[in-house]
Short mmCIF file of C-alpha atoms in Angstrom, two decimals:
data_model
loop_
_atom_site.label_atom_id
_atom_site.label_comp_id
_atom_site.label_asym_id
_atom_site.label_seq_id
_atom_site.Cartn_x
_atom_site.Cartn_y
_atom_site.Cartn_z
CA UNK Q 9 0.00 0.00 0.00
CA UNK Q 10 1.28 3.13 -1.27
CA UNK Q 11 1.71 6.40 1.21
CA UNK Q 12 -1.20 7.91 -0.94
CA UNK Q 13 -3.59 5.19 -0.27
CA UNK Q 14 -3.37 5.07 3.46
CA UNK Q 15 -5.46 6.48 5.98
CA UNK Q 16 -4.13 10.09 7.36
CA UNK Q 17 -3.89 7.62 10.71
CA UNK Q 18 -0.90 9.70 13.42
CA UNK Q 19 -0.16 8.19 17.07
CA UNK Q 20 1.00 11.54 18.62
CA UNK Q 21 3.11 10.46 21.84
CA UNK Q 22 3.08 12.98 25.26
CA UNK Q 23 4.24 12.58 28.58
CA UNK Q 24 2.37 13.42 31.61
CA UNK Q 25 -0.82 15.33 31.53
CA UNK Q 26 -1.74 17.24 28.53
CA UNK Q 27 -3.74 19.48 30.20
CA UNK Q 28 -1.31 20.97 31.62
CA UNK Q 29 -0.91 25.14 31.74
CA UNK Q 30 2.34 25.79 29.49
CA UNK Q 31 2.96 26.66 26.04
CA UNK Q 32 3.90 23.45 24.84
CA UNK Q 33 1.31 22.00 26.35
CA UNK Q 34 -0.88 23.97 24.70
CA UNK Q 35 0.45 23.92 21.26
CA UNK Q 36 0.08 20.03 21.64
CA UNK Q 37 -2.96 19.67 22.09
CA UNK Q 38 -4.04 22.47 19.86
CA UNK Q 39 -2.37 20.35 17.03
CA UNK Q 40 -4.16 17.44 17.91
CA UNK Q 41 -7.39 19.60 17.45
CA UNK Q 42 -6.33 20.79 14.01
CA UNK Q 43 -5.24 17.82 12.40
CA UNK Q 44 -8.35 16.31 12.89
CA UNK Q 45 -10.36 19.16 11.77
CA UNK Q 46 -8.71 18.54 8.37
CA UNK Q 47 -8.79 14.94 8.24
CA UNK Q 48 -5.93 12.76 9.78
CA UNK Q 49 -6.77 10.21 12.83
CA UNK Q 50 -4.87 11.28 15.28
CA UNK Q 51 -4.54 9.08 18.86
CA UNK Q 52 -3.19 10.39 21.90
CA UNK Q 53 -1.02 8.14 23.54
CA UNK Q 54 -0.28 9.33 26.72
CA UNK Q 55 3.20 8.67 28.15
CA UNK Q 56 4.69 8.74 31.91
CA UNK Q 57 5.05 12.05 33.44
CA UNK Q 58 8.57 12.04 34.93
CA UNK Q 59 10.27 12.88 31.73
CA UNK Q 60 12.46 14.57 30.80
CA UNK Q 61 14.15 12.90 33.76
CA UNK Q 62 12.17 9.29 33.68
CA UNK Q 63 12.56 6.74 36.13
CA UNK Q 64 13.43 3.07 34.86
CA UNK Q 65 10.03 2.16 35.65
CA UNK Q 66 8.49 4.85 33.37
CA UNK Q 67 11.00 3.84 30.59
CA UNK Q 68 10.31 0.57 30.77
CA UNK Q 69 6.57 1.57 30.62
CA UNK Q 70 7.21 3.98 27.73
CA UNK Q 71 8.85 1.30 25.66
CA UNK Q 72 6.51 -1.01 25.90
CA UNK Q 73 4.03 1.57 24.85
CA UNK Q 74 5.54 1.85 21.61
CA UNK Q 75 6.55 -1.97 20.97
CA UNK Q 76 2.72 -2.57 21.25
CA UNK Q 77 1.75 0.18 18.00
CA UNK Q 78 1.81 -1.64 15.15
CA UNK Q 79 4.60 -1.49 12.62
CA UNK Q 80 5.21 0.95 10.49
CA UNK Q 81 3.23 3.41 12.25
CA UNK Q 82 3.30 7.22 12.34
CA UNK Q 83 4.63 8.20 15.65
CA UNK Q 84 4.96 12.04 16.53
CA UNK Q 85 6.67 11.93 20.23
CA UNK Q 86 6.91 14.98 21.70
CA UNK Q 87 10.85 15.94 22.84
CA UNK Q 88 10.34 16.59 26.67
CA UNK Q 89 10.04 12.53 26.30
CA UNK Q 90 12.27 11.47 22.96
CA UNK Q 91 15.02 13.52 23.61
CA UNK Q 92 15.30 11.16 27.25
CA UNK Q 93 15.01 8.05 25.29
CA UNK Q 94 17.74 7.65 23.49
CA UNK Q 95 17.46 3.21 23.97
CA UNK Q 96 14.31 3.04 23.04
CA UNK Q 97 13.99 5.92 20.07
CA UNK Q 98 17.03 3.42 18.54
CA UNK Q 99 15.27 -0.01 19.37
CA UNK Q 100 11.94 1.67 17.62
CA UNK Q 101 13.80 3.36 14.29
CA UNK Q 102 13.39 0.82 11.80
CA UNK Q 103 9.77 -0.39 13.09
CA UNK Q 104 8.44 3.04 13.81
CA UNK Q 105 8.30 5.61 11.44
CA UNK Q 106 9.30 8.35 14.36
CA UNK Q 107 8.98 12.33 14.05
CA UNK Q 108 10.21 14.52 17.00
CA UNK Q 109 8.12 17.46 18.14
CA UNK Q 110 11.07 19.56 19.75
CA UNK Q 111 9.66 22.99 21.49
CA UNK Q 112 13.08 23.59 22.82
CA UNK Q 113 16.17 21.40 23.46
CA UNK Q 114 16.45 19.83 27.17
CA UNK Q 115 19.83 20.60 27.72
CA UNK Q 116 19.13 24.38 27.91
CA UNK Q 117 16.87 24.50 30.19
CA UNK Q 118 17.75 26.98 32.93
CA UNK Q 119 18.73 25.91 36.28
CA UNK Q 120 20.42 22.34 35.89
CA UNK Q 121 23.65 21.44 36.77
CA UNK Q 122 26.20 21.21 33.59
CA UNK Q 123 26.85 17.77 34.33
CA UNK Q 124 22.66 16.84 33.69
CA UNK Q 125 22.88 19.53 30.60
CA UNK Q 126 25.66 17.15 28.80
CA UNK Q 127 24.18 14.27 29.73
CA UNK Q 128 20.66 15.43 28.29
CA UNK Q 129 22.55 16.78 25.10
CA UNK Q 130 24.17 13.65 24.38
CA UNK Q 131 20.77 11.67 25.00
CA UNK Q 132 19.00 14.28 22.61
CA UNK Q 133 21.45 14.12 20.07
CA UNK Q 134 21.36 10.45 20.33
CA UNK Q 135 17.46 10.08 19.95
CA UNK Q 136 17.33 12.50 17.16
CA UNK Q 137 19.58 10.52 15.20
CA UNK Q 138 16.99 7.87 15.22
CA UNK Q 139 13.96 9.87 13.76
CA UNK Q 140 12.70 10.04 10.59
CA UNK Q 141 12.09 14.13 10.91
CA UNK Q 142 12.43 16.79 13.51
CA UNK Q 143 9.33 19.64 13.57
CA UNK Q 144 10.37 22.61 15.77
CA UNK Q 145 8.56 25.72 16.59
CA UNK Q 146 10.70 28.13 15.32
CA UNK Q 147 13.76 28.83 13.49
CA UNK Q 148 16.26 29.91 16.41
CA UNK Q 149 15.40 26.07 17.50
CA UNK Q 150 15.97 24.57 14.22
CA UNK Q 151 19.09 26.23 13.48
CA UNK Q 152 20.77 24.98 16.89
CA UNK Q 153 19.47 21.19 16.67
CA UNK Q 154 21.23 21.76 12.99
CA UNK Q 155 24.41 23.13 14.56
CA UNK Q 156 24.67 21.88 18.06
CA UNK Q 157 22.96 18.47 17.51
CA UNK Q 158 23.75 16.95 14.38
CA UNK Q 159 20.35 17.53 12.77
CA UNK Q 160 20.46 17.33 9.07
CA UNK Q 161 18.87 20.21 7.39
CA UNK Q 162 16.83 18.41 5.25
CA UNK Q 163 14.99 16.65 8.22
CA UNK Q 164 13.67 19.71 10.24
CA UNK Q 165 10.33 21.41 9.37
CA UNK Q 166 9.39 24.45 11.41
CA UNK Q 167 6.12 25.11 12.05
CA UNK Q 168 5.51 27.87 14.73
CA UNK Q 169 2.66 27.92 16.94
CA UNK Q 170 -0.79 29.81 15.85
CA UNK Q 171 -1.83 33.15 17.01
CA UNK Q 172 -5.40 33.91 17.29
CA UNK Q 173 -6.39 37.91 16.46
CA UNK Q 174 -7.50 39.89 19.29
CA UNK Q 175 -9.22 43.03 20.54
CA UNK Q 176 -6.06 45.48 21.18
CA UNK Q 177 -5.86 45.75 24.96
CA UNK Q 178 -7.53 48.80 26.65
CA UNK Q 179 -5.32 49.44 29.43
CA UNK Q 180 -5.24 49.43 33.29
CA UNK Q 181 -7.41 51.51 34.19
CA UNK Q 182 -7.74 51.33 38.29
CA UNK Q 183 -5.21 55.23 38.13
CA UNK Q 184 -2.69 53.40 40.29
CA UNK Q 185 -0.26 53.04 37.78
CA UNK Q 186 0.83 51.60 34.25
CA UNK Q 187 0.21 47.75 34.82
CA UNK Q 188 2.86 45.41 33.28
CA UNK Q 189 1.86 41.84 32.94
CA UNK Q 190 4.12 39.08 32.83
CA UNK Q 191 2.79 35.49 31.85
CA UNK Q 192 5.06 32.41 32.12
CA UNK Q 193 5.41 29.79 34.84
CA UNK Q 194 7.64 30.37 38.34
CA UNK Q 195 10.68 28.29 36.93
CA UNK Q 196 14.17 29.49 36.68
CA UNK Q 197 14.19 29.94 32.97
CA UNK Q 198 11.16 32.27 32.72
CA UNK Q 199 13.01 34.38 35.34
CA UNK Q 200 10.81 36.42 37.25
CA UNK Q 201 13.42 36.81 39.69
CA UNK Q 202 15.44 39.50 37.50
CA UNK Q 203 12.39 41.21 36.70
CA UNK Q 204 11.55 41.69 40.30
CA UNK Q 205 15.01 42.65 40.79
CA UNK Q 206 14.61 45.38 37.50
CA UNK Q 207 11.09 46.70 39.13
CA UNK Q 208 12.82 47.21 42.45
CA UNK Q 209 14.87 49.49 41.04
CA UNK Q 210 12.24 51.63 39.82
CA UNK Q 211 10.21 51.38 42.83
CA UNK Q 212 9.74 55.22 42.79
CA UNK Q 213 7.79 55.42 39.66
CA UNK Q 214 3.60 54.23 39.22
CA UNK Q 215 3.33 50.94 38.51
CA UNK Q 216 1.80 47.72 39.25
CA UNK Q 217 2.48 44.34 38.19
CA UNK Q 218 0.79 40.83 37.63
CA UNK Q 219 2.61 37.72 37.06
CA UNK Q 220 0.53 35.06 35.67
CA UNK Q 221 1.41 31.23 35.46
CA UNK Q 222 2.04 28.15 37.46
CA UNK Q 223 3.41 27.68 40.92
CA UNK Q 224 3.74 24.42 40.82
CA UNK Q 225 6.61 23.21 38.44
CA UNK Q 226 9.29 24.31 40.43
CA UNK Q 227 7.95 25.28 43.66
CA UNK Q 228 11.41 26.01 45.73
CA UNK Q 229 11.28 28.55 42.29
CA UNK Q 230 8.13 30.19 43.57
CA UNK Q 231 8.52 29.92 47.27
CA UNK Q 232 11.93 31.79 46.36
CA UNK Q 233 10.04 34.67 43.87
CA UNK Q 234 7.73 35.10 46.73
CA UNK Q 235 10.34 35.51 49.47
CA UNK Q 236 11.98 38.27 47.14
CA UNK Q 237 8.98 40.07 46.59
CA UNK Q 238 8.44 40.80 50.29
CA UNK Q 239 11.81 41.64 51.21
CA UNK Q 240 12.20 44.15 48.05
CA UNK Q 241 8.82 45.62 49.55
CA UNK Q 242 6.76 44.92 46.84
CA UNK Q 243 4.14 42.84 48.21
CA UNK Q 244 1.59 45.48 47.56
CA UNK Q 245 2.31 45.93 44.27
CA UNK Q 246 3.68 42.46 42.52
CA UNK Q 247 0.50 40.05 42.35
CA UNK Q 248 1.25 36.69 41.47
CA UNK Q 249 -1.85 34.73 39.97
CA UNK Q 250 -1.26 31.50 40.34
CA UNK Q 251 -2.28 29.43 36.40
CA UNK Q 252 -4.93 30.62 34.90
CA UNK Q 253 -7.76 28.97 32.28
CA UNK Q 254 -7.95 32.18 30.88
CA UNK Q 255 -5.62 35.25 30.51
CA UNK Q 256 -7.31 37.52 27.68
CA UNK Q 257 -8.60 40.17 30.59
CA UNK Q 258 -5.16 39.87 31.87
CA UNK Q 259 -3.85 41.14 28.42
CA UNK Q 260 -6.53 43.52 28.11
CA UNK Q 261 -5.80 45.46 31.29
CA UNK Q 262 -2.19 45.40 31.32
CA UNK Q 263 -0.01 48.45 29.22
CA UNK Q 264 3.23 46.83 29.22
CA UNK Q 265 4.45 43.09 28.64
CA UNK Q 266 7.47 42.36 30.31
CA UNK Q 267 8.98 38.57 30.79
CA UNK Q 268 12.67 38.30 31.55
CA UNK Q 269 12.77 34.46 30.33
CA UNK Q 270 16.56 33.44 29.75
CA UNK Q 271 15.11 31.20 26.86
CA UNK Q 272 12.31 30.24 24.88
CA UNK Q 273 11.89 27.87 21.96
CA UNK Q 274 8.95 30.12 20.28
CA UNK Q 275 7.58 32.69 22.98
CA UNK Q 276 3.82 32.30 22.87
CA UNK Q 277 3.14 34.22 25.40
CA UNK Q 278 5.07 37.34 23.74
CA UNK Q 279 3.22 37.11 20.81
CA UNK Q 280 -0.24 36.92 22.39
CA UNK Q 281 0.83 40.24 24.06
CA UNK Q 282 1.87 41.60 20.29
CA UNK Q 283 -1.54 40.17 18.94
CA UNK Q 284 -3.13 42.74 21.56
CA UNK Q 285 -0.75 45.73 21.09
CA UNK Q 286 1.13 45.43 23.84
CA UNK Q 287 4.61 46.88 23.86
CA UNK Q 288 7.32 44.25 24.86
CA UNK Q 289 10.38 44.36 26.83
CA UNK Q 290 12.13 41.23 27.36
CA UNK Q 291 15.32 39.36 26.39
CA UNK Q 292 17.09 38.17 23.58
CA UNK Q 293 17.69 34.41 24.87
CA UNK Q 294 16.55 31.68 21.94
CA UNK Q 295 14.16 32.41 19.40
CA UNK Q 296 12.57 35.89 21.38
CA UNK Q 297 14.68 37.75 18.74
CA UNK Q 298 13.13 36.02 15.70
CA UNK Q 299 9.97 36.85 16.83
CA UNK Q 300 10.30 40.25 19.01
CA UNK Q 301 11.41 43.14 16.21
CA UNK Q 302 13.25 45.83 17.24
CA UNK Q 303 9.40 47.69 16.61
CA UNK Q 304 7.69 45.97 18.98
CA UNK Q 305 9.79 46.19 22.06
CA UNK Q 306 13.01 46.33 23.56
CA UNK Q 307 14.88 43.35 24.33
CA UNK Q 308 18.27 42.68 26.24
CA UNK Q 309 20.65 40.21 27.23
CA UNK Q 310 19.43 37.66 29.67
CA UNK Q 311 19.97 38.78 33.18
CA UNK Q 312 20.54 42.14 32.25
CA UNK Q 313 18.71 43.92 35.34
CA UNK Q 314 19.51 47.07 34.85
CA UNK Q 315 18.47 46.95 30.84
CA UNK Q 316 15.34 45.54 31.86
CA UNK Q 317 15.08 48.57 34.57
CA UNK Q 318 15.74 51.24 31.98
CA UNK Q 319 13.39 49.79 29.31
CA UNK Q 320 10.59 49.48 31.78
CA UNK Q 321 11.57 52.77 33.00
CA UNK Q 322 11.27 54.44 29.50
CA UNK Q 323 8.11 52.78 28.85
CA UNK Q 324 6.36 54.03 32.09
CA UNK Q 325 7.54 57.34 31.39
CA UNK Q 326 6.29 58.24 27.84
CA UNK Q 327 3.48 57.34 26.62
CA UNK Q 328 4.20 58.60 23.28
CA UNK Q 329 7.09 55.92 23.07
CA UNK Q 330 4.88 53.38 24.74
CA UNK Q 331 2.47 53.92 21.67
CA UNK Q 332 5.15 53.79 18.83
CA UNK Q 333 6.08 50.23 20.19
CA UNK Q 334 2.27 49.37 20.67
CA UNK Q 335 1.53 49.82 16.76
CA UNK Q 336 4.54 48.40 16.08
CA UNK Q 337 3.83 44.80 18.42
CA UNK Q 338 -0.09 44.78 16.58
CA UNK Q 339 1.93 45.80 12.99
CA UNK Q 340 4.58 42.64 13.63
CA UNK Q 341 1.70 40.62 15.06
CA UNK Q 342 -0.52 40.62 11.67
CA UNK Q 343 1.99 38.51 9.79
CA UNK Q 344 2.28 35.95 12.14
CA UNK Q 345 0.30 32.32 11.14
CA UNK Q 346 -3.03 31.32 13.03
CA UNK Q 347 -3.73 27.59 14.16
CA UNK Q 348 -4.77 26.48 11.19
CA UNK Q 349 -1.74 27.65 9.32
CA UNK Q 350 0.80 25.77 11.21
CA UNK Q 351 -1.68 22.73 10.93
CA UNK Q 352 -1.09 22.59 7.54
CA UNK Q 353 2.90 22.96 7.83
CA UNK Q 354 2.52 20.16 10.20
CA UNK Q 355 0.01 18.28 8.33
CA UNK Q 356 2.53 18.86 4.82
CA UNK Q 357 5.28 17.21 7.07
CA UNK Q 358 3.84 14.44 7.83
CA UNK Q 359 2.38 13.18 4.69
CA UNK Q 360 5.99 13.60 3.03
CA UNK Q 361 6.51 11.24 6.66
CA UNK Q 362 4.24 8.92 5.55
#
């Protein structure tokens, strides 16, 4: 049976729960949504959730997982798991026709100890060697799996995540302040900690602030952010939200965007700010630069406190500037793909998979 005769049939592989409140997350399971909107049979299969550090219990659950598909299948496995199963991505290679969905390589996530960064490189590197293609969510990603982890070109597809149009935001509008909103989970690499430190600095000038996202993937992460808010005396003024189903009236009262992360793989929640005219400051760490133009905000190194002080600081005081980078986060915004879009990059992919 030729590739053109076959059912549109996909097994798409995730560890842990796929509900869960994160970007990747997200972007899974809006894929899952799309692809069978346009046609393909697409099964969940849903893996352990200790990965990307799995126990040999969950590996040995995970391969036998795949070892029961039948052969030849589609299998899209998404890289917080295949880039931590190198053993069983090379058992599976010539049974399994295997894609990797990588949202950002493990080895740079912030926080770990070099030692567990190696180790994960070499495991990634390893597993990607046994798929049949790579899909990544942006360029910055695909060029360093090209030139840090032996991906050939001609393997990786990038297909960055959708961004649905929205009402520009209206603005705070309580009078106590300009209100910058930052939206990213309480782990090391999103960094809240050096925006804290930035707003500190600027302590004299109106503001408020509202960090939205999970407090429970690193919790020593937020039990830290939380002990730094009250001793920089900011209690009153830093509100952290906790993950939320639903963060459009977040966007829509906030003025500024501001999220410090040290890397990110696409930056979803930068370009839902964009989508709603929200001027940006952040960082240039991973693909932020690709999709943050110099119009739409202001972006420095990573750690960079006293950048991130000054842009804020210029922001809050004039408007008129605030405004120029407002039309141009809603003018960058407009070109970037919706859902349905990257479905079809995906979708393209796959059938040349197939």
């Amino acid at each position: 049976m030729n590739a053109a005769s076959r059912e549109r049939r996909l097994v798409f592989a995730i560890p842990g729960d796929i509900d869960t409140r994160s970007g990747g997350y997200g972007y899974d399971r809006r894929m899952i949504e799309e692809l069978r909107a346009i046609g393909w049979t697409v099964e969940h299969l849903q893996l352990p959730g200790g990965f990307p550090e799995p126990s040999e219990s969950e590996l040995a659950e995970t391969a036998e997982k795949l070892a029961a598909l039948a052969a030849d299948s589609l299998v899209l496995i998404d890289g917080l798991a295949f880039g931590a199963m190198p053993a069983i991505a090379i058992e599976e290679a010539t049974r399994l026709r295997m894609i990797a969905l990588v949202h950002h390589p493990l080895a740079l996530e912030s926080g770990i100890p070099a030692g567990v960064a190696e180790r994960l490189r070499k495991s990634e590197m390893t597993a990607l060697g046994a798929a049949k293609g790579v899909v990544v969510t942006s360029p910055s990603t695909a060029r360093t799996l090209v030139s840090q982890f032996r991906v050939a070109p001609d393997l990786v597809r990038v297909a960055v995540p959708g961004t649905e149009q929205a009402k520009p935001a209206s603005g705070s509008t309580a009078g106590d302040g300009v209100m910058i909103l930052s939206v990213g989970s309480l782990t090391q690499r999103k960094d809240h900690a050096a925006l804290i430190s930035a707003l500190e600095r600027i302590s004299e000038r109106p503001w408020q602030c509202r960090i939205a996202g999970s407090d429970d993937m690193d919790r020593q992460c937020a039990a830290d952010l939380r002990r730094q808010i009250e001793a920089c005396g900011l209690s009153d003024r830093v509100t952290l939200t906790g993950a939320l189903d639903d963060v459009a009236v977040e966007y829509a009262q906030a003025d500024i965007f501001a999220l410090a992360s040290q890397y990110e793989g696409y930056g979803m929640a930068f370009a839902e700010a964009m989508v709603r005219g929200l001027p940006i400051v952040g960082c240039r760490g991973g693909a932020i630069p690709d999709l943050v133009t110099d119009e739409a905000g202001i972006l420095v190194e990573p750690g960079d406190i006293a950048g991130l002080a000054e842009a804020l600081a210029l922001l809050i005081d004039q408007p008129e500037t605030r405004q120029a980078y407002s039309a141009g986060a809603l003018a960058v915004a407009q070109q970037l793909p919706d859902w349905p879009a990257t479905s079809k990059v995906l979708s393209d992919f796959l059938e040349e998979m197939r």
